[in-house]
mmCIF file of C-alpha atoms in Angstrom:
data_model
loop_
_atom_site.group_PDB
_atom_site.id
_atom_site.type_symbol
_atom_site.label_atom_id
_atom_site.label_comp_id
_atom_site.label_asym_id
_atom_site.label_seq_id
_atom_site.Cartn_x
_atom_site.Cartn_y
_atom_site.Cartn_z
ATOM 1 C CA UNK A 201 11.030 18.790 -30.581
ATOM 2 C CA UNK A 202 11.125 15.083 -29.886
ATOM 3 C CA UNK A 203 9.512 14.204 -26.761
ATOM 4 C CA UNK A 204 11.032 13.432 -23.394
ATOM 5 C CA UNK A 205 11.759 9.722 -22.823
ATOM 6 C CA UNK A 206 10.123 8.207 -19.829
ATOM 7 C CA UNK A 207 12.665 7.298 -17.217
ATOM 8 C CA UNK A 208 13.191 3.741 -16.354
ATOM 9 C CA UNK A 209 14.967 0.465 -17.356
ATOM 10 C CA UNK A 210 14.964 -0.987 -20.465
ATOM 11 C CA UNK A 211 13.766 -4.200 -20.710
ATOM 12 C CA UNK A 212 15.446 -7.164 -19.384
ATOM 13 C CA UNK A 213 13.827 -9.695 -22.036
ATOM 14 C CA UNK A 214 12.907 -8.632 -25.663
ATOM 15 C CA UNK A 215 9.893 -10.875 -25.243
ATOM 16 C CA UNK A 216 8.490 -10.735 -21.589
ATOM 17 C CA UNK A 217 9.846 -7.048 -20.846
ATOM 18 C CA UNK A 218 10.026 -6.805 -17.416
ATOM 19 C CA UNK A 219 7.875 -8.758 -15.824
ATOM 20 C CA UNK A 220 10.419 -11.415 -14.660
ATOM 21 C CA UNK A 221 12.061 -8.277 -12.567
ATOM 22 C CA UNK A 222 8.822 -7.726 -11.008
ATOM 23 C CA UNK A 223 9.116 -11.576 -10.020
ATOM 24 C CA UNK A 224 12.534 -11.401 -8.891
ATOM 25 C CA UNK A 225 11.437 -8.019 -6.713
ATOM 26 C CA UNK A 226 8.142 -10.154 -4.918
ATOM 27 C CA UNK A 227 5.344 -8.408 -6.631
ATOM 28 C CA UNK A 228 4.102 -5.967 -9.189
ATOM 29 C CA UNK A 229 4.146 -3.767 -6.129
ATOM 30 C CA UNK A 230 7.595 -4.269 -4.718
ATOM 31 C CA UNK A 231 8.848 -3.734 -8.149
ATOM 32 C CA UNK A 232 6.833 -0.588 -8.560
ATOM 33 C CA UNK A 233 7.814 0.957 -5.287
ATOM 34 C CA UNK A 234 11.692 0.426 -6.401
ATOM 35 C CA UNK A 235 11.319 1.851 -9.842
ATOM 36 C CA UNK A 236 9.586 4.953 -8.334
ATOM 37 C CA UNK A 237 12.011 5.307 -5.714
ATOM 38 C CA UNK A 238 15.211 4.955 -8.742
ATOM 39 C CA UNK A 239 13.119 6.813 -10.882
ATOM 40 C CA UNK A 240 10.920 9.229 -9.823
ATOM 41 C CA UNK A 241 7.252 9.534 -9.621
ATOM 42 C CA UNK A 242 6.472 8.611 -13.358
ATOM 43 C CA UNK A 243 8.397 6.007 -15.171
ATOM 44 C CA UNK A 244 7.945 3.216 -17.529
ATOM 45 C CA UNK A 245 8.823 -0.533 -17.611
ATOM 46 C CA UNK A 246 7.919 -3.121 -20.207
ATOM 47 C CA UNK A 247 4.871 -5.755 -19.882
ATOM 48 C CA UNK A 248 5.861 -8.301 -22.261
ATOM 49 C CA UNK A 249 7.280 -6.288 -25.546
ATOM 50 C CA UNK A 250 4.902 -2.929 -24.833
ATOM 51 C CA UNK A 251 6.120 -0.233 -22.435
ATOM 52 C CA UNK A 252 3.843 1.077 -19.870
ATOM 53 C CA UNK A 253 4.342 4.186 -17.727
ATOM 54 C CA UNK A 254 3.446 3.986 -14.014
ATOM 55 C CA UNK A 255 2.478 7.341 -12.145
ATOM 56 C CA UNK A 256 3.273 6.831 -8.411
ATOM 57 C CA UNK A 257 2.046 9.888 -6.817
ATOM 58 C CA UNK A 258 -1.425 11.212 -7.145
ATOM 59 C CA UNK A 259 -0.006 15.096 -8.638
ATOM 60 C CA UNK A 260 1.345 12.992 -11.890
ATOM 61 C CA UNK A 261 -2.253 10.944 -12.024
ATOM 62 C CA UNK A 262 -4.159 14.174 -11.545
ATOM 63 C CA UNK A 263 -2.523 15.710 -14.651
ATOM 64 C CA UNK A 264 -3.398 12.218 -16.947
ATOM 65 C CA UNK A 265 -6.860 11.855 -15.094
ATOM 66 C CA UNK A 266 -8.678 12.651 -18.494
ATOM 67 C CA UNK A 267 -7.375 10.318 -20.716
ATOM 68 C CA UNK A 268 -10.058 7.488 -21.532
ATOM 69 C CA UNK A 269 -7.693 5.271 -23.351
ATOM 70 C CA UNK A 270 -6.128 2.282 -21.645
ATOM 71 C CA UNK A 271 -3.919 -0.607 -23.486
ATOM 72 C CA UNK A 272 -5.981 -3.173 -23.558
ATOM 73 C CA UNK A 273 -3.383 -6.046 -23.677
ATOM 74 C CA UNK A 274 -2.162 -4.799 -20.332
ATOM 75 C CA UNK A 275 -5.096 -6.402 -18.658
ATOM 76 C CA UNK A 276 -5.842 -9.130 -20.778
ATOM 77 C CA UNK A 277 -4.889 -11.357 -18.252
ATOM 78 C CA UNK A 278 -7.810 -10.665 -15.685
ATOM 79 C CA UNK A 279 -10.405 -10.853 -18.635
ATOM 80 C CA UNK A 280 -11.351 -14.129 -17.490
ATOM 81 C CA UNK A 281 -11.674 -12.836 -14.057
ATOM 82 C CA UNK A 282 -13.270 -9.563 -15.193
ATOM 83 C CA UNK A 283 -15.601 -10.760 -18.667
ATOM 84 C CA UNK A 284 -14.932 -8.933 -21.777
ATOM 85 C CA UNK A 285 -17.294 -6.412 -21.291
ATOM 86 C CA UNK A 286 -15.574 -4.645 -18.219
ATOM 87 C CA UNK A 287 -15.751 -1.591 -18.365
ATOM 88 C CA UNK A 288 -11.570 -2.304 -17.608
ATOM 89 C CA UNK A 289 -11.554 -3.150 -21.424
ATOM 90 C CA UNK A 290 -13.570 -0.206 -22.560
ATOM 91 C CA UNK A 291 -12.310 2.770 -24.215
ATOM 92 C CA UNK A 292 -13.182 6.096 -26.330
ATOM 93 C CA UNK A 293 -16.820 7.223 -26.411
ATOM 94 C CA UNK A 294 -18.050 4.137 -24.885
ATOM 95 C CA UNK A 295 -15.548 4.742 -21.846
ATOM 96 C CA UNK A 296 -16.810 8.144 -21.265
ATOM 97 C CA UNK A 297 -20.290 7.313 -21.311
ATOM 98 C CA UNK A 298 -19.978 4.943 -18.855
ATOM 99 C CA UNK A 299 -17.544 7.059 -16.653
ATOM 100 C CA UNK A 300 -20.255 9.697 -16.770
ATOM 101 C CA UNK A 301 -23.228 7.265 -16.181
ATOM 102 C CA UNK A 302 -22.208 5.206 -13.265
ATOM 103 C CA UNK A 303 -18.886 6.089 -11.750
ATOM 104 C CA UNK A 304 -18.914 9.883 -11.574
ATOM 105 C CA UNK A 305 -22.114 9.484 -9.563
ATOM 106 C CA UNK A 306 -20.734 6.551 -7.550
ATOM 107 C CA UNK A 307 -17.035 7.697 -6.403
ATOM 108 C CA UNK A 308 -18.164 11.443 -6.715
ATOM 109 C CA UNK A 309 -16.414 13.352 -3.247
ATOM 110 C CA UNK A 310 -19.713 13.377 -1.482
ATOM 111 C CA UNK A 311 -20.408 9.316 -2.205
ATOM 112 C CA UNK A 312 -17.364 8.311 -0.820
ATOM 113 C CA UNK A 313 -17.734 10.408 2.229
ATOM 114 C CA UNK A 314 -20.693 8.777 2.981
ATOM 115 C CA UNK A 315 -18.714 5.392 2.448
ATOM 116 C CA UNK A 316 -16.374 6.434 5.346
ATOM 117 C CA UNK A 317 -18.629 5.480 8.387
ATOM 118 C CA UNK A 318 -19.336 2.281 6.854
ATOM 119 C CA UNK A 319 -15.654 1.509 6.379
ATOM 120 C CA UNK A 320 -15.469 2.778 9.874
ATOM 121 C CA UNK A 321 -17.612 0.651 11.314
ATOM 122 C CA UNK A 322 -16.382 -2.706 9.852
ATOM 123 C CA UNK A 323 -12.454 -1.341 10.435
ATOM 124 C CA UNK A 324 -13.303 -1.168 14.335
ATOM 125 C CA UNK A 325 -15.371 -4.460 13.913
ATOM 126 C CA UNK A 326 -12.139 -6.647 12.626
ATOM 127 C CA UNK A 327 -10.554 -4.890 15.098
ATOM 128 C CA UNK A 328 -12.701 -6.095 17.820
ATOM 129 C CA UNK A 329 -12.566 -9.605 16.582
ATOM 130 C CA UNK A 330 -8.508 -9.710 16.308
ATOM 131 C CA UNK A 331 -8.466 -8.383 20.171
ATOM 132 C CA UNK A 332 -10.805 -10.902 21.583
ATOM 133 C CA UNK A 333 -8.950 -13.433 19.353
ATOM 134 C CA UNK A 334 -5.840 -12.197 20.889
ATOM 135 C CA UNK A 335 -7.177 -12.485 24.472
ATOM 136 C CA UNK A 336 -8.087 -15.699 23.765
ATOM 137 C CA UNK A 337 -4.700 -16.892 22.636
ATOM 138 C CA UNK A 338 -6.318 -17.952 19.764
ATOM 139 C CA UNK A 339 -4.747 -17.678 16.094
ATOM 140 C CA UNK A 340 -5.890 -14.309 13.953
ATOM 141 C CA UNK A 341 -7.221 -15.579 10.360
ATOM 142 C CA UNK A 342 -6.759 -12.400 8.637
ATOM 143 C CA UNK A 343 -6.910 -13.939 5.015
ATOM 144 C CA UNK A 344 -10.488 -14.732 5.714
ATOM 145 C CA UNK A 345 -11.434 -12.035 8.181
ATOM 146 C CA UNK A 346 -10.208 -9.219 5.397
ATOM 147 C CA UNK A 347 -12.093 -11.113 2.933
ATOM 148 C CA UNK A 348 -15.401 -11.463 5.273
ATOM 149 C CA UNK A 349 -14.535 -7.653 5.699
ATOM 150 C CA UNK A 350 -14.299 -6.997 2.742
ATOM 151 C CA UNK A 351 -17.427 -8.466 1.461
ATOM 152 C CA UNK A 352 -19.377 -7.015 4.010
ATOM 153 C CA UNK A 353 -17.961 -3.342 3.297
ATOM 154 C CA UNK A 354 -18.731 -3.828 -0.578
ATOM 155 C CA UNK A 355 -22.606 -5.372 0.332
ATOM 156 C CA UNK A 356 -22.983 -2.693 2.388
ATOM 157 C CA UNK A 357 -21.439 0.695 0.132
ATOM 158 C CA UNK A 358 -22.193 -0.946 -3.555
ATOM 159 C CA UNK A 359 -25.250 -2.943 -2.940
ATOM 160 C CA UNK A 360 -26.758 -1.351 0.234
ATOM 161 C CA UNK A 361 -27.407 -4.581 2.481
ATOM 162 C CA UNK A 362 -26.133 -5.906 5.340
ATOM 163 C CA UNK A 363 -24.146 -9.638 5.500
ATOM 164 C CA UNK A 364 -25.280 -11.324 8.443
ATOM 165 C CA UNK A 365 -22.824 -12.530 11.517
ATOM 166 C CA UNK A 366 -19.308 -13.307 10.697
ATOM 167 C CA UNK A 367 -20.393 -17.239 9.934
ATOM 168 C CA UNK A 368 -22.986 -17.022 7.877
ATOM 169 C CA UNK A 369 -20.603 -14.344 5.470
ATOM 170 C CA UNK A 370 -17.870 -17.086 5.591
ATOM 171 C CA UNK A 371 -20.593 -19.391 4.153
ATOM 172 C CA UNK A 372 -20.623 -17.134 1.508
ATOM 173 C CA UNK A 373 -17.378 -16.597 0.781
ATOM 174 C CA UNK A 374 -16.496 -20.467 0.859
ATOM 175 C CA UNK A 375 -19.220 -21.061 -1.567
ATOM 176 C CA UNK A 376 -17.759 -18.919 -3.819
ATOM 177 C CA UNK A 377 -14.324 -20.663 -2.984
ATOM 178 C CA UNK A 378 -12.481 -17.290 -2.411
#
């Protein structure tokens, strides 16, 4: 028997696929929330001339959770963000190995809920910086707060250190001109 086809539109340009829907919808996520919501919780849409299923619910990822193979083109354009050898670009043996050498151990159940208080922590910290920004009638940055957040949460669960006061970590991020 022929297999099922994925549901979802065709594409709306034989060369770019869909990805001029996904600008006319906002974002990759705006137009991934409406294809899921017209077409269930796995579907496909077209990246440039290749289609590309999307699983948006975490049953239909939990049943494809195995596979080691990933499309390669489909994130060609962060490679200059990411380098070449991301482990984003690797696949077959060389993806397992790595899956089993450093993110099993990493993300395992038990990792991440040691993570939590950390997130905790800085969560209630951002929050107590928006609320005495608020009493203050002053303006709430949250570009660069979530990024200063966000630095300090990775520091602190993927390097295990501590960024300094809220300044000196906004140093850091401007140096890096994020």
């Amino acid at each position: 028997a022929a297999p099922a086809a994925i549901p979802g539109p065709p594409p709306s340009d034989k060369v770019m696929g869909n990805l001029g829907d996904m600008a006319a919808a906002g974002s990759l996520h705006e137009y991934l929330v409406g294809l899921h919501n017209e077409h269930g919780p796995v579907c496909g849409f077209h990246w440039g001339p290749g289609q590309v299923v999307s699983l948006g619910c975490p049953d239909a990822f939990k049943q494809v959770r195995k596979l080691i193979d990933r499309p390669v083109p489909l994130f060609a354009l962060f490679e200059p963000l990411l380098g070449e050898k991301s482990m984003q670009y690797a696949n077959g043996e060389d993806f397992a190995w790595r899956k089993q050498s450093y993110l099993r151990p990493s993300f395992s159940n038990s990792a991440l809920k040691g993570m939590a208080p950390v997130f905790e922590g800085i969560g209630i910290e951002g929050l107590g910086m928006w609320e005495a920004a608020a009493q203050a009638g002053r303006p709430v940055e949250v570009r660069g707060d979530m990024l200063n957040l966000s630095m300090k949460a990775i520091a602190a669960t993927a390097l295990g250190t501590e960024l300094g006061h809220n300044d000196e970590v906004t140093k850091l991020r401007e140096a890096y001109d994020l």
